[in-house]
Structure formats: C-alpha cells, structure tokens
Amino acid sequence: MEFSAKQIAEYVQGTIVGDENATVHTFAKIEEGIPGALSFLSNPKYIHYIYTTQSSIVLVNKDFEPEQEVSATLIKVENAYESLAKLMTLYEMYQPKKVGISSLASIAETAQIGKNVYIGPYACIEEGAVIGDNCYIHPHVTVGVNVKVGANTILYPHVTVYHDCRIGNNCVLHAGAVIGADGFGFAPSPEGYEKIPQIGITILEDNVEVGANTCIDRATMGATIIHKGVKLDNLVQLAHNVEVGSHTVMASQGGVAGSAKIGEWCMFGGQVGVAGHIKVGDHVTVGAQSGIPGNVKSNTTLMGYPAIDPKQFARSAAIYKKLPDMYAELGRLQKEIEELKKQLNA
C-alpha cells in the first residue's frame, strides 16, 4: 500500500515541508533510505544523513531546521520517534493475517477457543484452557491445563504457558518464552536438596510484552504478577513471587530474585540484578550491569555494584582506573617512611 505525505501528516498531526503528494510504501533507516521509503530523524548524530538520504519522506522533530537543501519531503511533528511508532503500528494492521485452526494443532475437547483465532501447526491447547478472541497462536506453542489467554494476544513459536497461569489482553510473548515454570525452591537436607512444590501461578496483566527466551516463574504460593504495560526484553529471568509494577521496562539479561517487588514506571538497563525479598520504588532508573542488594526509594537513579548514585559511580570508576599507579605510589611512600624512621632512630 502507498501513503502520501498529506495522508501521513494528517494522521500524525504534522506539518509538511516539501511535496505533499510524495508517496511511500515501505520504511527504511535514514542512512539506508531508498525512493518510496519513509525514514525518521530524532538523534542529532544522524543529522548529516538527511542531506544525502534517498528516502522520499522523513519525519523530523518540529524544531529541526536544515542547514542546506534537503531533497526529501519533511514532515515536522512533536516527536519523530513516537510518530514513527504510530505509523508502523498502522502499517502492521494492514498486513494480511493468517486465520483458522490448523488440522495439525492439538486442541483438547474441553478447551474454549474464541472468535477469529489463528492456531498454527503442532500447537497444543490442553484441557480447560481458554483462548480469547482474535488471538494468534503460532506453531509449536503449548498452552497448559486451565490456562486463560485474553483477547488479541500473540504467542510466537515455542512459547510455553504452564498450567493455571493467566495471560491478559493485548499481550505479546515472543519465541521461546516460558511462563509459569517452577520457581527455584529447594530445602537443604542431609541427603541433598529436597524440592519445594511450587503451587502458585503466574499472572500477566494486559498489554505486557515478553521477549524471546524470557522466563517468568510461578509462585511458591500465591502468584508471580507482571502488571499492565510491562515490557521485558529477551533473556530476562523473573523468579517466584516477584511482582513488577505497571509500565516498568527491563532490558536483556536482567534478573530479579524471588519475592522482590519492583515499582511502576521503572527502567532497568541490561544485566541488572535485583536481590530477593527487597522493594524497589516507583520511577527508579538503573544503569546496565548494576546490582541492587537492598531496598530503593522512589524517583532514584542508580548505577554500579552495589548500585549507587551515577555521579559517585563515575568518580569511583575514574579512581579505579588509577588504582595500580596509586598502589605503586603507596608502596614507594611506605619505603620512604621506613627510611625516615630508621634515620630518626639513628
């Protein structure tokens, strides 16, 4: 499908600079632009590409003023990145969707399947499971006994949702995600470790997105809860009885230990580790590879291990680089002091 600059500007409430009849049919990065493509510019590091890009239309922030001639038609908006996201969502809506249930899918007689559901080959829907309207169940997905999946939810290939868990509306679970596996619960005994049964469940509320190969364990008792709007990257591990507040985002390879409570609107960088049984407040930002060993107040920014104020961490990092020289200098000073002591004693 083709869209004109005029149509796009009306949809994103932007202002056109250039040819309002310019059309696009695809998307491209600004540095890889081709005729008929829509690109965007929001990062100042990429400004120089706007003068050479072959893209037909470029979304820019409203305060952008070119320093030389631009061949592309510009559409000025409040936030170019957000406007691009809206357009890509619209574009995806127009893409053809598969419908129907494959004859190779395994669906229990007691399972309830909603309207306009797609279920791919070798998907398994077990006893008592409920699949909401307009869901998209890709091949090799397993939906366990008595699982409930809300409307408009997408489960990509090899997603596994264990028995009794709950998935909300408008959720996306990427390939290989595991929801509701046993929490890591073992009691030491003279013979080794005795497994503690994990009899709770995992609950994902509405509009949650879970990355590929991310694991969210079921609770020992009660529920592991991921509140509405949470976005988890690939390879994130959330342990039993964890609770993550609404609209929190976590980048890849993060881990949260058992019974930790994470607040709303938090932002965790990659490889952040959170200790168990602690509470992290709302609007907390944590830099990549940081470790959080204790409670954190709301509206805090942290970095490092143990996580501290970013400015303190930067100063500490600068000192850390100098430690070998400082150690050598300390040794030299100690020798001088010993020599002075000998002279004084003499």
mmCIF file with all atom_site columns, C-alpha atoms in Angstrom, residues 39-137:
data_model
loop_
_atom_site.group_PDB
_atom_site.id
_atom_site.type_symbol
_atom_site.label_atom_id
_atom_site.label_alt_id
_atom_site.label_comp_id
_atom_site.label_asym_id
_atom_site.label_entity_id
_atom_site.label_seq_id
_atom_site.pdbx_PDB_ins_code
_atom_site.Cartn_x
_atom_site.Cartn_y
_atom_site.Cartn_z
_atom_site.occupancy
_atom_site.B_iso_or_equiv
_atom_site.pdbx_formal_charge
_atom_site.auth_seq_id
_atom_site.auth_comp_id
_atom_site.auth_asym_id
_atom_site.auth_atom_id
_atom_site.pdbx_PDB_model_num
ATOM 1  C CA . SER A 1 39  ? 12.507  7.416   7.412  1.00 0.00 ? 39  SER A CA 1
ATOM 2  C CA . PHE A 1 40  ? 12.812  9.416   10.605 1.00 0.00 ? 40  PHE A CA 1
ATOM 3  C CA . LEU A 1 41  ? 15.363  11.656  12.299 1.00 0.00 ? 41  LEU A CA 1
ATOM 4  C CA . SER A 1 42  ? 15.398  12.145  16.074 1.00 0.00 ? 42  SER A CA 1
ATOM 5  C CA . ASN A 1 43  ? 19.025  11.546  17.096 1.00 0.00 ? 43  ASN A CA 1
ATOM 6  C CA . PRO A 1 44  ? 21.329  14.532  16.353 1.00 0.00 ? 44  PRO A CA 1
ATOM 7  C CA . LYS A 1 45  ? 24.138  12.086  15.492 1.00 0.00 ? 45  LYS A CA 1
ATOM 8  C CA . TYR A 1 46  ? 22.264  11.209  12.291 1.00 0.00 ? 46  TYR A CA 1
ATOM 9  C CA . ILE A 1 47  ? 21.537  14.732  11.062 1.00 0.00 ? 47  ILE A CA 1
ATOM 10 C CA . HIS A 1 48  ? 24.148  14.569  8.287  1.00 0.00 ? 48  HIS A CA 1
ATOM 11 C CA . TYR A 1 49  ? 22.268  11.681  6.656  1.00 0.00 ? 49  TYR A CA 1
ATOM 12 C CA . ILE A 1 50  ? 19.214  13.828  5.960  1.00 0.00 ? 50  ILE A CA 1
ATOM 13 C CA . TYR A 1 51  ? 21.129  15.716  3.255  1.00 0.00 ? 51  TYR A CA 1
ATOM 14 C CA . THR A 1 52  ? 22.021  12.526  1.353  1.00 0.00 ? 52  THR A CA 1
ATOM 15 C CA . THR A 1 53  ? 19.179  10.097  2.111  1.00 0.00 ? 53  THR A CA 1
ATOM 16 C CA . GLN A 1 54  ? 17.211  8.730   -0.830 1.00 0.00 ? 54  GLN A CA 1
ATOM 17 C CA . SER A 1 55  ? 14.058  8.289   1.265  1.00 0.00 ? 55  SER A CA 1
ATOM 18 C CA . SER A 1 56  ? 11.021  10.065  -0.133 1.00 0.00 ? 56  SER A CA 1
ATOM 19 C CA . ILE A 1 57  ? 9.676   11.270  3.232  1.00 0.00 ? 57  ILE A CA 1
ATOM 20 C CA . VAL A 1 58  ? 11.446  11.891  6.531  1.00 0.00 ? 58  VAL A CA 1
ATOM 21 C CA . LEU A 1 59  ? 9.778   12.521  9.892  1.00 0.00 ? 59  LEU A CA 1
ATOM 22 C CA . VAL A 1 60  ? 11.633  15.178  11.904 1.00 0.00 ? 60  VAL A CA 1
ATOM 23 C CA . ASN A 1 61  ? 11.040  16.979  15.190 1.00 0.00 ? 61  ASN A CA 1
ATOM 24 C CA . LYS A 1 62  ? 9.291   20.308  14.775 1.00 0.00 ? 62  LYS A CA 1
ATOM 25 C CA . ASP A 1 63  ? 12.342  22.280  15.918 1.00 0.00 ? 63  ASP A CA 1
ATOM 26 C CA . PHE A 1 64  ? 14.569  20.849  13.156 1.00 0.00 ? 64  PHE A CA 1
ATOM 27 C CA . GLU A 1 65  ? 15.884  23.455  10.700 1.00 0.00 ? 65  GLU A CA 1
ATOM 28 C CA . PRO A 1 66  ? 18.050  22.158  7.827  1.00 0.00 ? 66  PRO A CA 1
ATOM 29 C CA . GLU A 1 67  ? 21.358  23.925  7.174  1.00 0.00 ? 67  GLU A CA 1
ATOM 30 C CA . GLN A 1 68  ? 21.354  23.005  3.488  1.00 0.00 ? 68  GLN A CA 1
ATOM 31 C CA . GLU A 1 69  ? 18.971  21.723  0.841  1.00 0.00 ? 69  GLU A CA 1
ATOM 32 C CA . VAL A 1 70  ? 17.045  18.525  1.581  1.00 0.00 ? 70  VAL A CA 1
ATOM 33 C CA . SER A 1 71  ? 15.629  16.540  -1.336 1.00 0.00 ? 71  SER A CA 1
ATOM 34 C CA . ALA A 1 72  ? 13.201  14.501  0.782  1.00 0.00 ? 72  ALA A CA 1
ATOM 35 C CA . THR A 1 73  ? 9.820   15.786  1.848  1.00 0.00 ? 73  THR A CA 1
ATOM 36 C CA . LEU A 1 74  ? 9.877   16.560  5.567  1.00 0.00 ? 74  LEU A CA 1
ATOM 37 C CA . ILE A 1 75  ? 7.007   16.110  7.997  1.00 0.00 ? 75  ILE A CA 1
ATOM 38 C CA . LYS A 1 76  ? 7.558   18.043  11.218 1.00 0.00 ? 76  LYS A CA 1
ATOM 39 C CA . VAL A 1 77  ? 5.985   16.525  14.326 1.00 0.00 ? 77  VAL A CA 1
ATOM 40 C CA . GLU A 1 78  ? 6.215   16.849  18.114 1.00 0.00 ? 78  GLU A CA 1
ATOM 41 C CA . ASN A 1 79  ? 8.203   13.625  18.455 1.00 0.00 ? 79  ASN A CA 1
ATOM 42 C CA . ALA A 1 80  ? 9.536   11.878  15.347 1.00 0.00 ? 80  ALA A CA 1
ATOM 43 C CA . TYR A 1 81  ? 10.193  8.558   17.077 1.00 0.00 ? 81  TYR A CA 1
ATOM 44 C CA . GLU A 1 82  ? 6.702   8.351   18.593 1.00 0.00 ? 82  GLU A CA 1
ATOM 45 C CA . SER A 1 83  ? 5.114   9.293   15.268 1.00 0.00 ? 83  SER A CA 1
ATOM 46 C CA . LEU A 1 84  ? 7.111   6.578   13.511 1.00 0.00 ? 84  LEU A CA 1
ATOM 47 C CA . ALA A 1 85  ? 5.851   4.034   16.044 1.00 0.00 ? 85  ALA A CA 1
ATOM 48 C CA . LYS A 1 86  ? 2.248   5.058   15.308 1.00 0.00 ? 86  LYS A CA 1
ATOM 49 C CA . LEU A 1 87  ? 2.795   4.722   11.569 1.00 0.00 ? 87  LEU A CA 1
ATOM 50 C CA . MET A 1 88  ? 4.485   1.332   11.885 1.00 0.00 ? 88  MET A CA 1
ATOM 51 C CA . THR A 1 89  ? 1.573   0.119   14.010 1.00 0.00 ? 89  THR A CA 1
ATOM 52 C CA . LEU A 1 90  ? -0.841  1.333   11.328 1.00 0.00 ? 90  LEU A CA 1
ATOM 53 C CA . TYR A 1 91  ? 1.265   -0.355  8.623  1.00 0.00 ? 91  TYR A CA 1
ATOM 54 C CA . GLU A 1 92  ? 1.253   -3.648  10.547 1.00 0.00 ? 92  GLU A CA 1
ATOM 55 C CA . MET A 1 93  ? -2.520  -3.508  10.890 1.00 0.00 ? 93  MET A CA 1
ATOM 56 C CA . TYR A 1 94  ? -2.839  -3.588  7.102  1.00 0.00 ? 94  TYR A CA 1
ATOM 57 C CA . GLN A 1 95  ? -0.635  -6.652  6.720  1.00 0.00 ? 95  GLN A CA 1
ATOM 58 C CA . PRO A 1 96  ? -2.543  -9.856  5.880  1.00 0.00 ? 96  PRO A CA 1
ATOM 59 C CA . LYS A 1 97  ? -3.117  -12.088 8.888  1.00 0.00 ? 97  LYS A CA 1
ATOM 60 C CA . LYS A 1 98  ? -3.487  -15.847 8.951  1.00 0.00 ? 98  LYS A CA 1
ATOM 61 C CA . VAL A 1 99  ? -6.816  -17.187 10.108 1.00 0.00 ? 99  VAL A CA 1
ATOM 62 C CA . GLY A 1 100 ? -8.222  -20.524 11.097 1.00 0.00 ? 100 GLY A CA 1
ATOM 63 C CA . ILE A 1 101 ? -7.038  -23.536 13.043 1.00 0.00 ? 101 ILE A CA 1
ATOM 64 C CA . SER A 1 102 ? -4.525  -25.929 11.551 1.00 0.00 ? 102 SER A CA 1
ATOM 65 C CA . SER A 1 103 ? -5.556  -29.569 11.274 1.00 0.00 ? 103 SER A CA 1
ATOM 66 C CA . LEU A 1 104 ? -2.163  -30.380 12.780 1.00 0.00 ? 104 LEU A CA 1
ATOM 67 C CA . ALA A 1 105 ? -2.900  -28.491 16.014 1.00 0.00 ? 105 ALA A CA 1
ATOM 68 C CA . SER A 1 106 ? -3.811  -30.465 19.137 1.00 0.00 ? 106 SER A CA 1
ATOM 69 C CA . ILE A 1 107 ? -6.793  -28.936 20.936 1.00 0.00 ? 107 ILE A CA 1
ATOM 70 C CA . ALA A 1 108 ? -8.462  -30.586 23.919 1.00 0.00 ? 108 ALA A CA 1
ATOM 71 C CA . GLU A 1 109 ? -12.226 -31.035 23.740 1.00 0.00 ? 109 GLU A CA 1
ATOM 72 C CA . THR A 1 110 ? -12.711 -29.006 26.911 1.00 0.00 ? 110 THR A CA 1
ATOM 73 C CA . ALA A 1 111 ? -10.654 -26.059 25.664 1.00 0.00 ? 111 ALA A CA 1
ATOM 74 C CA . GLN A 1 112 ? -12.563 -22.897 24.758 1.00 0.00 ? 112 GLN A CA 1
ATOM 75 C CA . ILE A 1 113 ? -11.451 -21.070 21.611 1.00 0.00 ? 113 ILE A CA 1
ATOM 76 C CA . GLY A 1 114 ? -12.682 -17.528 20.897 1.00 0.00 ? 114 GLY A CA 1
ATOM 77 C CA . LYS A 1 115 ? -13.638 -15.897 17.613 1.00 0.00 ? 115 LYS A CA 1
ATOM 78 C CA . ASN A 1 116 ? -11.197 -15.123 14.776 1.00 0.00 ? 116 ASN A CA 1
ATOM 79 C CA . VAL A 1 117 ? -8.393  -17.130 16.393 1.00 0.00 ? 117 VAL A CA 1
ATOM 80 C CA . TYR A 1 118 ? -5.431  -18.479 14.457 1.00 0.00 ? 118 TYR A CA 1
ATOM 81 C CA . ILE A 1 119 ? -3.769  -21.648 15.778 1.00 0.00 ? 119 ILE A CA 1
ATOM 82 C CA . GLY A 1 120 ? -0.773  -22.928 13.836 1.00 0.00 ? 120 GLY A CA 1
ATOM 83 C CA . PRO A 1 121 ? 0.514   -26.452 13.185 1.00 0.00 ? 121 PRO A CA 1
ATOM 84 C CA . TYR A 1 122 ? 1.653   -28.501 16.194 1.00 0.00 ? 122 TYR A CA 1
ATOM 85 C CA . ALA A 1 123 ? 0.342   -26.015 18.716 1.00 0.00 ? 123 ALA A CA 1
ATOM 86 C CA . CYS A 1 124 ? -1.052  -27.741 21.796 1.00 0.00 ? 124 CYS A CA 1
ATOM 87 C CA . ILE A 1 125 ? -4.037  -26.352 23.721 1.00 0.00 ? 125 ILE A CA 1
ATOM 88 C CA . GLU A 1 126 ? -4.655  -28.509 26.772 1.00 0.00 ? 126 GLU A CA 1
ATOM 89 C CA . GLU A 1 127 ? -7.717  -29.378 28.895 1.00 0.00 ? 127 GLU A CA 1
ATOM 90 C CA . GLY A 1 128 ? -9.750  -26.445 30.205 1.00 0.00 ? 128 GLY A CA 1
ATOM 91 C CA . ALA A 1 129 ? -7.637  -23.775 28.511 1.00 0.00 ? 129 ALA A CA 1
ATOM 92 C CA . VAL A 1 130 ? -9.395  -20.612 27.330 1.00 0.00 ? 130 VAL A CA 1
ATOM 93 C CA . ILE A 1 131 ? -8.169  -18.650 24.309 1.00 0.00 ? 131 ILE A CA 1
ATOM 94 C CA . GLY A 1 132 ? -9.717  -15.193 23.825 1.00 0.00 ? 132 GLY A CA 1
ATOM 95 C CA . ASP A 1 133 ? -10.979 -13.597 20.625 1.00 0.00 ? 133 ASP A CA 1
ATOM 96 C CA . ASN A 1 134 ? -8.522  -12.565 17.883 1.00 0.00 ? 134 ASN A CA 1
ATOM 97 C CA . CYS A 1 135 ? -5.573  -14.411 19.410 1.00 0.00 ? 135 CYS A CA 1
ATOM 98 C CA . TYR A 1 136 ? -2.675  -15.576 17.285 1.00 0.00 ? 136 TYR A CA 1
ATOM 99 C CA . ILE A 1 137 ? -1.145  -18.875 18.397 1.00 0.00 ? 137 ILE A CA 1
#
